[in-house]
Amino acid sequence: MTAIILPRLIVPTSPLIPVAGAEELFGWLDKHDRIKLGNLLRMPLSERIQVLQMSGSLANYSSKALQDLLWGKTAYAGETTIYAGLWAAALDDTFNGATASESAYTSYARHAMTNNTTNFAAGSGTTTYTKTFPSDALHSFAASTGTGTNNTITYAGFLNGNAGSSADKGLAWCSVTSTTINSGDTPQLAQNAFTVVQD
Amino acid sequence: MTQLYEGRLYSKDGNLYADQRKRVGDKTWVVRGWLGFARKDDNGDKLTVTVPIFKDGPHHGREVKHVPGTGYVFVGKGDSSHHEDHHKRFVVIDYTTPEDPHHFAAVPGDRHFDSAEPGNTKLKADPDSIAAVITGHTAAYKDSAAPRLSQGPPKMASGHPEGAHYPVRKLPEIEPASPPPAPISDTKQPNE
């Protein structure tokens, strides 16, 4: 007999950053892709920002904590545990533990990760510093035992708490490839699937 | 006795745990100095540190699993975990080994039963003997009229620049059914 696990990798989607320099790539693209990229370049700035927001970002809470530490030496001790959550609707920088449409497939629970250098190892790079996580291995949520609600995952968020209320502050978020969690599926975060870039 | 749990959960390594940690407040203090040496004067080297204070409930961290039809229950000593239950529930049979005990091990009375062999099963087939009989290439070579190696290499085909190891048969010439299509005169491509 062979045991079959039904993993469902939560796959972050790449940032999409339309810039004028992308025209240099036109020679390599077919007509369809040229039109799509051209439309992105001609978008009004506000809409282009919306496109950028689809990729992911640090959230308001973590941005403030890091800025205040850097400028003014207001201490930020860091979080003890970081919780990964799954959402079936768009997140933005304001998200927190009470943001609607968090997944509720049967047996869903936020995935707890101790905030240390095992799970979040040092990054690499100088001009662009990149951290990827989870550093140690693939991480699994609890397997689904029923469809429940909000089981089509489109966004992932990382929080500093698990109260299920606005007391849980959002740290970072990103869109992911739409993934439906059916009964028997185990959502998983592949090793180093998530990337945070600081230039 | 099964004990139900209703409350927040967190997951780790594919298992579920009761989360009864509540934030009860923050603790803030001011640190002065560096390298552990306190300074009495305040010259701007102070650091304000705020750390949240949590209080754990009596069941915080206890392992929980979901039992369909029942709910979330605490995992007792010797009970299977949520992750192990998942494995049991979604085990599938590999069709190369059907769920028939005779296919896992011979039982007494079977034609192939042999208690001296691993799995109580006699060797049913000898791959070497099968290969010796079935290998078509060997048999074909042995039975064919092809020259043996001891008779030297086969003759080269005449007229071939590098020769050939096998007889060359000339194929009939094929007349083209129609002349090749004329080149396209308008080289401008659409959408350019």
PDB file of C-alpha atoms in Angstrom, chain A residues 61 76-82 115 159-160 171, chain B residues 52:
ATOM      1  CA  TYR A  61       2.254  47.762  11.350  1.00  0.00           C
ATOM      2  CA  TYR A  76      11.056  46.976  18.141  1.00  0.00           C
ATOM      3  CA  ALA A  77      11.782  43.716  19.864  1.00  0.00           C
ATOM      4  CA  GLY A  78      10.363  41.626  17.050  1.00  0.00           C
ATOM      5  CA  GLU A  79       7.645  39.039  17.255  1.00  0.00           C
ATOM      6  CA  THR A  80       7.930  35.808  19.217  1.00  0.00           C
ATOM      7  CA  THR A  81       5.769  33.802  16.867  1.00  0.00           C
ATOM      8  CA  ILE A  82       4.719  34.615  13.329  1.00  0.00           C
ATOM      9  CA  ASN A 115      10.445  33.694  14.841  1.00  0.00           C
ATOM     10  CA  LEU A 159       0.609  38.152  11.444  1.00  0.00           C
ATOM     11  CA  ASN A 160       2.004  38.573  14.938  1.00  0.00           C
ATOM     12  CA  LEU A 171       3.267  41.934   9.094  1.00  0.00           C
TER      13      LEU A 171
ATOM     14  CA  PRO B  52       3.558  42.394  24.976  1.00  0.00           C
TER      15      PRO B  52
END
